Coordinates of N, CA and C in Angstrom, one line a residue:
Chain A
S19 N -61.9 -11.9 64.3 CA -62.3 -13.0 63.4 C -63.7 -12.7 62.9
Q20 N -64.1 -13.4 61.9 CA -65.4 -13.1 61.2 C -66.5 -14.0 61.8
T21 N -67.6 -13.4 61.9 CA -68.8 -14.3 62.3 C -70.0 -13.9 61.5
I22 N -70.9 -14.9 61.4 CA -72.1 -14.7 60.6 C -73.3 -15.0 61.4
H23 N -74.3 -14.2 61.4 CA -75.4 -14.3 62.2 C -76.7 -14.5 61.3
Q24 N -77.6 -15.3 61.8 CA -78.9 -15.4 61.1 C -80.0 -15.4 62.2
W25 N -81.1 -14.7 61.8 CA -82.2 -14.8 62.7 C -83.5 -14.6 61.9
P26 N -84.6 -15.2 62.4 CA -84.6 -16.0 63.6 C -84.1 -17.4 63.4
A27 N -83.9 -18.2 64.4 CA -83.4 -19.5 64.3 C -84.5 -20.4 63.8
T28 N -85.7 -20.3 64.2 CA -86.8 -21.0 63.7 C -88.0 -20.1 63.5
L29 N -88.9 -20.5 62.6 CA -90.0 -19.6 62.2 C -91.1 -20.5 61.7
V30 N -92.3 -20.3 62.2 CA -93.5 -21.0 61.8 C -94.5 -19.9 61.2
Q31 N -94.8 -20.0 59.9 CA -95.6 -19.0 59.3 C -96.8 -19.6 58.5
P32 N -97.9 -19.0 58.5 CA -99.0 -19.5 57.7 C -98.8 -19.2 56.2
V33 N -99.4 -20.1 55.4 CA -99.4 -19.8 54.0 C -100.0 -18.5 53.6
G34 N -99.3 -17.8 52.7 CA -99.7 -16.5 52.3 C -99.2 -15.3 53.1
S35 N -98.5 -15.6 54.2 CA -97.9 -14.5 55.0 C -96.6 -14.1 54.4
P36 N -96.1 -12.9 54.8 CA -94.8 -12.4 54.3 C -93.7 -13.0 55.1
L37 N -92.5 -12.9 54.5 CA -91.3 -13.5 55.2 C -90.2 -12.5 55.1
S38 N -89.4 -12.4 56.2 CA -88.1 -11.6 56.1 C -87.1 -12.3 57.0
L39 N -86.1 -12.8 56.4 CA -85.0 -13.5 57.1 C -83.8 -12.6 57.0
E40 N -83.0 -12.4 58.0 CA -81.9 -11.5 58.0 C -80.6 -12.3 58.3
C41 N -79.6 -11.8 57.6 CA -78.2 -12.3 57.8 C -77.2 -11.2 57.9
T42 N -76.3 -11.2 58.8 CA -75.3 -10.2 58.9 C -74.0 -10.9 59.2
V43 N -72.9 -10.2 58.7 CA -71.6 -10.7 58.8 C -70.8 -9.6 59.5
E44 N -70.0 -10.1 60.5 CA -69.1 -9.2 61.2 C -67.6 -9.5 60.9
G45 N -66.8 -8.5 61.0 CA -65.3 -8.7 61.0 C -64.7 -8.8 59.6
T46 N -65.5 -8.4 58.6 CA -65.0 -8.3 57.2 C -65.8 -7.2 56.5
S47 N -65.2 -6.8 55.3 CA -65.9 -5.9 54.5 C -66.0 -6.4 53.1
N48 N -67.0 -5.9 52.3 CA -67.2 -6.3 50.9 C -67.3 -7.8 50.8
P49 N -68.0 -8.5 51.6 CA -68.1 -10.0 51.4 C -69.0 -10.3 50.3
N50 N -68.8 -11.5 49.7 CA -69.9 -12.0 48.8 C -70.8 -12.7 49.8
L51 N -72.1 -12.6 49.5 CA -73.1 -13.1 50.3 C -74.0 -14.1 49.6
Y52 N -74.5 -15.1 50.2 CA -75.3 -16.2 49.6 C -76.5 -16.6 50.4
W53 N -77.6 -16.9 49.8 CA -78.7 -17.5 50.4 C -78.9 -18.9 49.8
Y54 N -79.0 -19.9 50.6 CA -79.3 -21.3 50.2 C -80.5 -21.8 50.9
R55 N -81.2 -22.8 50.3 CA -82.2 -23.5 50.9 C -81.9 -25.0 50.9
Q56 N -82.2 -25.7 52.0 CA -81.9 -27.1 52.1 C -83.2 -27.8 52.5
A57 N -83.7 -28.6 51.7 CA -84.9 -29.4 52.0 C -84.4 -30.6 52.9
A58 N -85.3 -31.1 53.7 CA -84.9 -32.2 54.7 C -84.2 -33.3 54.0
G59 N -83.0 -33.6 54.5 CA -82.3 -34.8 54.0 C -81.7 -34.6 52.6
R60 N -81.7 -33.3 52.1 CA -81.2 -33.1 50.8 C -80.0 -32.1 50.8
G61 N -79.4 -31.9 49.6 CA -78.3 -31.0 49.5 C -78.8 -29.6 49.5
L62 N -77.9 -28.7 49.2 CA -78.1 -27.2 49.2 C -78.6 -26.8 47.8
Q63 N -79.5 -25.8 47.8 CA -79.9 -25.1 46.5 C -79.6 -23.7 46.6
L64 N -78.8 -23.2 45.8 CA -78.4 -21.7 45.8 C -79.6 -20.9 45.3
L65 N -80.0 -20.0 46.1 CA -81.1 -19.1 45.8 C -80.7 -17.8 45.2
F66 N -79.8 -17.1 46.0 CA -79.4 -15.8 45.5 C -77.9 -15.6 46.0
Y67 N -77.2 -14.8 45.3 CA -75.9 -14.3 45.7 C -75.7 -12.9 45.4
S68 N -74.8 -12.2 46.2 CA -74.6 -10.8 46.0 C -73.1 -10.5 46.2
I69 N -72.5 -9.7 45.2 CA -71.1 -9.3 45.3 C -71.0 -7.9 45.8
G70 N -72.1 -7.2 46.1 CA -72.0 -5.9 46.6 C -73.3 -5.3 46.9
I71 N -73.4 -4.2 47.6 CA -74.6 -3.5 48.0 C -75.5 -3.3 46.7
G72 N -76.8 -3.7 46.9 CA -77.7 -3.5 45.8 C -77.5 -4.5 44.6
Q73 N -76.5 -5.4 44.6 CA -76.2 -6.3 43.5 C -76.7 -7.7 43.9
I74 N -77.8 -8.1 43.3 CA -78.3 -9.4 43.6 C -78.5 -10.2 42.3
S75 N -78.0 -11.5 42.4 CA -78.2 -12.4 41.3 C -79.1 -13.6 41.8
S76 N -80.1 -13.9 41.0 CA -81.1 -14.9 41.4 C -80.7 -16.2 40.5
E77 N -80.7 -17.3 41.3 CA -80.3 -18.5 40.6 C -81.6 -19.4 40.3
V78 N -82.6 -19.2 41.1 CA -83.8 -20.0 40.9 C -85.0 -19.1 40.9
P79 N -85.8 -19.0 39.8 CA -87.0 -18.2 39.8 C -88.1 -18.7 40.7
Q80 N -88.6 -17.9 41.6 CA -89.6 -18.4 42.6 C -90.2 -17.1 43.3
N81 N -90.9 -17.4 44.3 CA -91.6 -16.2 44.9 C -90.8 -15.6 46.1
L82 N -89.5 -15.9 46.0 CA -88.6 -15.3 47.0 C -87.8 -14.2 46.3
S83 N -87.3 -13.2 47.2 CA -86.5 -12.1 46.7 C -85.4 -11.9 47.7
A84 N -84.3 -11.2 47.3 CA -83.3 -10.9 48.3 C -82.9 -9.4 48.1
S85 N -82.4 -8.9 49.2 CA -81.9 -7.5 49.1 C -80.6 -7.4 50.0
R86 N -79.8 -6.4 49.6 CA -78.6 -6.1 50.3 C -78.5 -4.6 50.6
P87 N -79.2 -4.2 51.6 CA -79.2 -2.7 51.9 C -77.9 -2.2 52.4
Q88 N -77.1 -3.0 53.1 CA -75.8 -2.6 53.6 C -74.8 -3.6 53.3
D89 N -73.5 -3.2 53.4 CA -72.4 -4.1 53.0 C -72.4 -5.5 53.5
R90 N -72.8 -5.5 54.8 CA -72.7 -6.8 55.5 C -74.1 -7.3 56.0
Q91 N -75.1 -6.9 55.2 CA -76.5 -7.4 55.6 C -77.2 -7.9 54.3
F92 N -77.7 -9.1 54.5 CA -78.4 -9.7 53.3 C -79.8 -10.2 53.9
I93 N -80.8 -9.9 53.1 CA -82.1 -10.1 53.6 C -82.9 -11.0 52.5
L94 N -83.5 -12.0 53.0 CA -84.4 -12.9 52.1 C -85.8 -12.6 52.5
S95 N -86.6 -12.4 51.4 CA -88.0 -12.0 51.7 C -89.0 -12.7 50.7
S96 N -90.2 -12.7 51.2 CA -91.3 -13.1 50.3 C -92.5 -12.4 50.7
K97 N -93.4 -12.1 49.7 CA -94.6 -11.4 49.9 C -95.7 -12.3 50.4
K98 N -95.7 -13.5 49.8 CA -96.7 -14.6 50.2 C -96.0 -15.9 50.2
L99 N -95.9 -16.5 51.3 CA -95.3 -17.8 51.5 C -96.2 -18.9 50.9
L100 N -95.5 -19.9 50.3 CA -96.1 -21.2 49.9 C -95.7 -22.3 50.8
L101 N -96.5 -23.4 50.7 CA -96.1 -24.5 51.5 C -94.7 -25.0 51.2
S102 N -94.4 -25.0 49.8 CA -93.1 -25.5 49.3 C -92.0 -24.6 49.7
D103 N -92.2 -23.5 50.4 CA -91.1 -22.6 50.9 C -90.5 -23.1 52.2
S104 N -91.2 -24.1 52.8 CA -90.6 -24.7 54.0 C -89.2 -25.3 53.8
G105 N -88.3 -25.1 54.7 CA -87.0 -25.7 54.6 C -86.0 -25.0 55.5
F106 N -84.8 -25.3 55.4 CA -83.7 -24.8 56.2 C -83.0 -23.8 55.3
Y107 N -83.0 -22.5 55.7 CA -82.4 -21.5 55.0 C -81.0 -21.1 55.6
L108 N -80.1 -21.1 54.7 CA -78.7 -20.9 55.1 C -78.1 -19.7 54.4
C109 N -77.4 -18.8 55.1 CA -76.7 -17.7 54.6 C -75.2 -18.0 54.7
A110 N -74.5 -17.6 53.7 CA -73.0 -17.9 53.7 C -72.3 -16.6 53.1
W111 N -71.0 -16.6 53.4 CA -70.2 -15.5 52.9 C -68.8 -16.0 52.5
N112 N -68.2 -15.3 51.7 CA -66.8 -15.5 51.4 C -66.2 -14.2 50.8
R113 N -64.9 -14.2 50.7 CA -64.2 -13.0 50.1 C -64.2 -13.2 48.6
G114 N -64.2 -12.1 47.9 CA -64.1 -12.2 46.4 C -62.8 -13.0 46.0
G115 N -63.0 -13.9 45.0 CA -62.0 -14.7 44.5 C -61.7 -15.9 45.4
Q116 N -62.3 -16.0 46.5 CA -62.1 -17.2 47.4 C -63.2 -18.2 47.2
E117 N -62.9 -19.4 47.2 CA -63.9 -20.4 46.9 C -64.6 -20.9 48.2
T118 N -63.8 -21.0 49.2 CA -64.4 -21.5 50.5 C -65.5 -20.6 51.0
Q119 N -66.6 -21.2 51.4 CA -67.7 -20.4 52.0 C -67.9 -20.7 53.4
Y120 N -68.4 -19.7 54.2 CA -68.6 -19.9 55.6 C -70.1 -19.7 55.9
F121 N -70.7 -20.6 56.5 CA -72.1 -20.6 56.7 C -72.6 -20.2 58.1
G122 N -73.7 -19.6 58.0 CA -74.4 -19.2 59.3 C -75.1 -20.4 59.9
P123 N -75.7 -20.2 61.1 CA -76.4 -21.3 61.7 C -77.7 -21.7 61.1
G124 N -78.3 -20.9 60.2 CA -79.5 -21.3 59.5 C -80.7 -20.9 60.2
T125 N -81.8 -20.8 59.4 CA -83.2 -20.6 59.9 C -84.1 -21.7 59.4
R126 N -84.7 -22.3 60.3 CA -85.6 -23.4 59.9 C -87.0 -22.8 59.8
L127 N -87.6 -22.9 58.6 CA -88.9 -22.3 58.3 C -89.9 -23.4 58.0
L128 N -91.0 -23.3 58.7 CA -92.1 -24.2 58.5 C -93.3 -23.4 58.1
V129 N -93.8 -23.6 56.9 CA -95.0 -22.9 56.4 C -96.2 -23.9 56.5
L130 N -97.2 -23.4 57.2 CA -98.4 -24.3 57.5 C -99.6 -23.8 56.7
Chain B
D28 N -71.7 -30.2 34.2 CA -71.0 -29.8 35.4 C -70.3 -31.0 36.0
A29 N -69.1 -30.8 36.6 CA -68.5 -31.9 37.3 C -69.3 -32.3 38.4
K30 N -69.4 -33.7 38.6 CA -70.2 -34.2 39.6 C -69.4 -35.1 40.6
T31 N -69.8 -35.2 41.8 CA -69.2 -36.1 42.7 C -70.1 -37.2 43.2
T32 N -69.5 -38.3 43.5 CA -70.2 -39.5 44.0 C -69.6 -39.9 45.3
Q33 N -70.5 -40.1 46.3 CA -70.1 -40.5 47.7 C -71.0 -41.6 48.2
P34 N -70.5 -42.5 49.0 CA -71.4 -43.5 49.6 C -72.4 -42.7 50.5
N35 N -73.6 -43.3 50.6 CA -74.7 -42.7 51.4 C -74.3 -42.7 52.8
S36 N -73.7 -43.7 53.4 CA -73.4 -43.7 54.8 C -72.2 -44.6 55.1
M37 N -71.6 -44.3 56.2 CA -70.5 -45.0 56.7 C -70.5 -45.1 58.2
E38 N -69.9 -46.1 58.8 CA -69.8 -46.2 60.3 C -68.4 -46.3 60.7
S39 N -68.1 -45.8 61.9 CA -66.8 -45.9 62.4 C -66.9 -46.1 63.9
N40 N -65.9 -46.6 64.5 CA -65.7 -46.7 65.9 C -65.0 -45.5 66.5
E41 N -65.3 -45.0 67.6 CA -64.6 -43.9 68.2 C -63.1 -44.2 68.3
E42 N -62.3 -43.2 68.1 CA -60.9 -43.3 68.3 C -60.2 -43.9 67.1
E43 N -61.0 -44.4 66.1 CA -60.4 -45.1 65.0 C -60.4 -44.2 63.8
P44 N -59.5 -44.4 62.8 CA -59.4 -43.5 61.6 C -60.6 -43.8 60.7
V45 N -61.0 -42.7 60.0 CA -62.1 -42.9 59.0 C -61.6 -42.3 57.7
H46 N -61.9 -43.1 56.7 CA -61.6 -42.7 55.3 C -62.9 -42.5 54.5
L47 N -63.2 -41.3 54.2 CA -64.4 -41.0 53.4 C -64.1 -40.8 52.0
P48 N -64.5 -41.7 51.1 CA -64.2 -41.5 49.6 C -65.1 -40.6 48.9
C49 N -64.5 -40.1 47.8 CA -65.3 -39.3 46.9 C -64.8 -39.5 45.4
N50 N -65.7 -39.8 44.5 CA -65.3 -40.0 43.1 C -65.7 -38.7 42.4
H51 N -64.8 -38.2 41.5 CA -65.1 -37.1 40.7 C -64.4 -37.3 39.3
S52 N -64.9 -38.2 38.6 CA -64.1 -38.6 37.4 C -64.2 -37.5 36.3
T53 N -65.1 -36.6 36.4 CA -65.2 -35.6 35.3 C -64.6 -34.2 35.8
I54 N -63.8 -34.3 36.8 CA -63.1 -33.1 37.3 C -62.3 -32.4 36.3
S55 N -62.3 -31.1 36.2 CA -61.5 -30.3 35.3 C -60.2 -29.9 35.9
G56 N -59.3 -29.5 35.2 CA -57.9 -29.2 35.7 C -57.9 -28.1 36.7
T57 N -58.9 -27.2 36.7 CA -58.9 -26.0 37.6 C -59.9 -26.2 38.8
D58 N -60.5 -27.3 38.9 CA -61.5 -27.5 40.0 C -60.7 -27.9 41.3
Y59 N -61.0 -27.1 42.3 CA -60.6 -27.5 43.6 C -61.6 -28.5 44.2
I60 N -61.0 -29.4 45.0 CA -61.9 -30.4 45.7 C -62.1 -29.8 47.1
H61 N -63.4 -29.6 47.5 CA -63.7 -29.1 48.8 C -64.5 -30.2 49.6
W62 N -64.3 -30.1 50.9 CA -65.0 -30.9 51.8 C -65.7 -30.1 52.9
Y63 N -66.9 -30.3 53.1 CA -67.7 -29.6 54.2 C -68.4 -30.7 55.0
R64 N -68.7 -30.4 56.2 CA -69.6 -31.3 57.0 C -70.7 -30.5 57.6
Q65 N -71.8 -31.3 57.9 CA -72.9 -30.6 58.5 C -73.4 -31.4 59.6
L66 N -73.4 -30.9 60.8 CA -73.9 -31.5 62.0 C -75.5 -31.3 62.0
P67 N -76.2 -32.1 62.7 CA -77.7 -31.9 62.7 C -78.1 -30.6 63.1
S68 N -79.0 -30.0 62.3 CA -79.6 -28.7 62.5 C -78.6 -27.5 62.6
Q69 N -77.5 -27.7 61.9 CA -76.5 -26.6 61.8 C -76.1 -26.4 60.3
G70 N -75.5 -25.2 60.1 CA -75.1 -24.9 58.8 C -73.8 -25.8 58.5
P71 N -73.5 -25.9 57.2 CA -72.3 -26.7 56.8 C -71.1 -26.0 57.3
E72 N -70.0 -26.7 57.6 CA -68.8 -26.3 58.1 C -67.7 -26.7 57.2
Y73 N -66.9 -25.7 56.8 CA -65.7 -26.0 56.0 C -64.8 -27.0 56.7
V74 N -64.3 -28.0 56.0 CA -63.3 -28.9 56.6 C -61.9 -28.7 55.9
I75 N -61.9 -28.8 54.6 CA -60.6 -28.8 53.9 C -60.7 -28.7 52.4
H76 N -59.8 -28.2 51.7 CA -59.8 -28.3 50.3 C -58.4 -28.4 49.7
G77 N -58.4 -28.9 48.5 CA -57.1 -29.0 47.8 C -57.2 -29.1 46.3
L78 N -56.1 -29.0 45.6 CA -56.1 -29.0 44.2 C -55.4 -30.3 43.6
T79 N -54.2 -30.5 44.0 CA -53.4 -31.7 43.5 C -52.7 -32.4 44.6
S80 N -52.1 -31.6 45.5 CA -51.3 -32.2 46.5 C -52.2 -32.6 47.7
N81 N -51.8 -33.6 48.5 CA -52.4 -33.9 49.7 C -52.3 -32.7 50.7
V82 N -53.4 -32.5 51.5 CA -53.5 -31.4 52.4 C -53.8 -31.9 53.8
N83 N -53.2 -31.2 54.8 CA -53.5 -31.5 56.2 C -53.9 -30.2 56.9
N84 N -54.9 -30.3 57.8 CA -55.1 -29.2 58.7 C -55.5 -29.8 60.1
R85 N -55.9 -29.0 60.9 CA -56.2 -29.4 62.3 C -57.4 -30.4 62.4
M86 N -58.3 -30.3 61.3 CA -59.5 -31.1 61.4 C -59.3 -32.5 60.7
A87 N -58.6 -32.4 59.6 CA -58.6 -33.6 58.8 C -57.4 -33.6 57.8
S88 N -57.3 -34.7 57.0 CA -56.3 -34.7 55.8 C -57.1 -35.1 54.6
L89 N -56.6 -34.5 53.5 CA -57.2 -34.8 52.2 C -56.2 -35.4 51.3
A90 N -56.5 -36.7 50.9 CA -55.6 -37.4 50.0 C -56.3 -37.4 48.6
I91 N -55.5 -36.8 47.6 CA -56.0 -36.7 46.2 C -55.3 -37.6 45.3
A92 N -56.1 -38.4 44.6 CA -55.4 -39.4 43.7 C -54.6 -38.6 42.6
E93 N -53.6 -39.3 42.1 CA -52.7 -38.7 41.1 C -53.5 -38.2 39.9
D94 N -54.5 -38.9 39.4 CA -55.3 -38.5 38.3 C -56.4 -37.6 38.6
R95 N -56.5 -37.3 39.9 CA -57.5 -36.3 40.5 C -58.9 -36.8 40.3
K96 N -59.1 -38.0 39.9 CA -60.5 -38.5 39.7 C -61.2 -39.0 41.0
S97 N -60.4 -39.0 42.0 CA -61.0 -39.4 43.3 C -60.2 -38.7 44.4
S98 N -60.8 -38.7 45.6 CA -60.1 -38.1 46.8 C -60.7 -38.8 48.0
T99 N -60.0 -38.7 49.1 CA -60.4 -39.3 50.4 C -60.2 -38.3 51.5
L100 N -61.2 -38.1 52.2 CA -61.1 -37.3 53.5 C -60.8 -38.3 54.6
I101 N -59.7 -37.9 55.3 CA -59.3 -38.8 56.4 C -59.4 -38.1 57.8
L102 N -60.2 -38.7 58.6 CA -60.3 -38.2 60.0 C -59.4 -39.2 60.8
H103 N -58.4 -38.7 61.4 CA -57.4 -39.6 62.0 C -57.8 -40.4 63.2
R104 N -58.6 -39.7 64.0 CA -59.2 -40.4 65.2 C -60.6 -39.8 65.4
A105 N -61.6 -40.7 64.9 CA -63.0 -40.2 65.0 C -63.5 -40.0 66.4
T106 N -64.2 -38.9 66.6 CA -64.9 -38.7 67.9 C -66.4 -38.7 67.7
L107 N -67.1 -38.7 68.8 CA -68.5 -38.7 68.6 C -69.0 -37.4 68.0
R108 N -68.2 -36.3 68.2 CA -68.5 -35.1 67.6 C -68.3 -35.0 66.1
D109 N -67.7 -36.0 65.6 CA -67.5 -36.0 64.1 C -68.6 -36.6 63.4
A110 N -69.6 -37.1 64.1 CA -70.8 -37.6 63.4 C -71.6 -36.5 62.7
A111 N -71.7 -36.7 61.4 CA -72.2 -35.6 60.6 C -72.4 -36.1 59.2
V112 N -73.0 -35.3 58.3 CA -73.0 -35.6 56.9 C -71.8 -34.8 56.2
Y113 N -71.0 -35.5 55.5 CA -69.8 -35.0 54.8 C -70.0 -34.9 53.4
Y114 N -69.8 -33.7 52.9 CA -70.0 -33.4 51.5 C -68.7 -33.1 50.8
C115 N -68.6 -33.7 49.6 CA -67.4 -33.5 48.7 C -67.9 -32.7 47.5
I116 N -67.4 -31.6 47.2 CA -67.8 -30.8 46.1 C -66.7 -30.2 45.3
L117 N -66.9 -29.9 44.1 CA -65.9 -29.3 43.2 C -66.3 -27.8 43.0
R118 N -65.5 -27.0 42.6 CA -65.8 -25.6 42.3 C -66.5 -24.9 43.5
G119 N -65.7 -24.5 44.4 CA -66.2 -24.0 45.7 C -67.2 -22.9 45.5
Y120 N -67.2 -22.2 44.4 CA -68.1 -21.1 44.2 C -69.5 -21.6 43.8
D121 N -69.6 -22.9 43.6 CA -70.9 -23.5 43.1 C -71.3 -24.6 44.1
M122 N -71.9 -24.2 45.2 CA -72.1 -25.1 46.3 C -73.3 -26.0 46.1
R123 N -73.3 -26.8 45.0 CA -74.4 -27.6 44.8 C -74.1 -29.0 45.5
F124 N -74.3 -28.9 46.8 CA -74.1 -30.1 47.6 C -75.0 -31.2 47.2
G125 N -74.5 -32.4 47.1 CA -75.4 -33.6 46.9 C -75.9 -34.1 48.2
A126 N -76.1 -35.4 48.3 CA -76.6 -36.0 49.5 C -75.5 -36.2 50.6
G127 N -74.3 -36.3 50.1 CA -73.2 -36.5 51.0 C -73.1 -37.9 51.6
T128 N -72.2 -38.1 52.6 CA -72.0 -39.3 53.3 C -72.4 -39.1 54.8
R129 N -73.3 -39.8 55.3 CA -73.7 -39.7 56.7 C -72.8 -40.6 57.5
L130 N -71.9 -40.0 58.3 CA -71.0 -40.7 59.1 C -71.6 -40.9 60.5
T131 N -71.6 -42.2 60.9 CA -72.0 -42.5 62.3 C -70.8 -43.0 63.0
V132 N -70.6 -42.5 64.3 CA -69.4 -42.9 65.1 C -70.0 -43.6 66.3
K133 N -69.6 -44.8 66.5 CA -70.0 -45.6 67.6 C -69.0 -45.5 68.7
P134 N -69.5 -45.4 70.0 CA -68.6 -45.3 71.1 C -68.0 -46.7 71.4

């Protein structure tokens, strides 16, 4: 069966510090991968998606970036965090042509 | 973009059925109707999806109106573990979740 991991589970970072959140998927190959952010009490905002290694599409221009160095690894990064980057970051995957997405446990980021 | 409308909150008693409505009057002919739920501090969890016919799985049932402009997620016997925010979305590749319906289950 497939599983999706995210770490860390929670993170407190000062403004201006760098960020690296990691997501990995097991039990499948060539997944589509997604990064979302969810503000408190709000819906999801798609940040990035990837259909293959090195292929990243950005949905929202901001100070975040994403990379996919390996088939089942998706990384969300920032060089300098802003207060507005606080939120719940979710990674998800699905197979090509499939609409249903499967979400990881999320990383709660607090920027102070 | 096709949009969905859901009540902000609903309450249910444990062991009773729950009907969660969703309106999607601008749905297009190829849009699937997806339901997810999100427990506190967890990622969303897929519940069910359908196109035209009613669907059943181990978690829930999905009743789709004949004109497809609305649908209802049915939890046959609510448990305390079903307390969550339930999201109805169209076009599963475009996960623009709205605020969803917060379901409270009372013992």
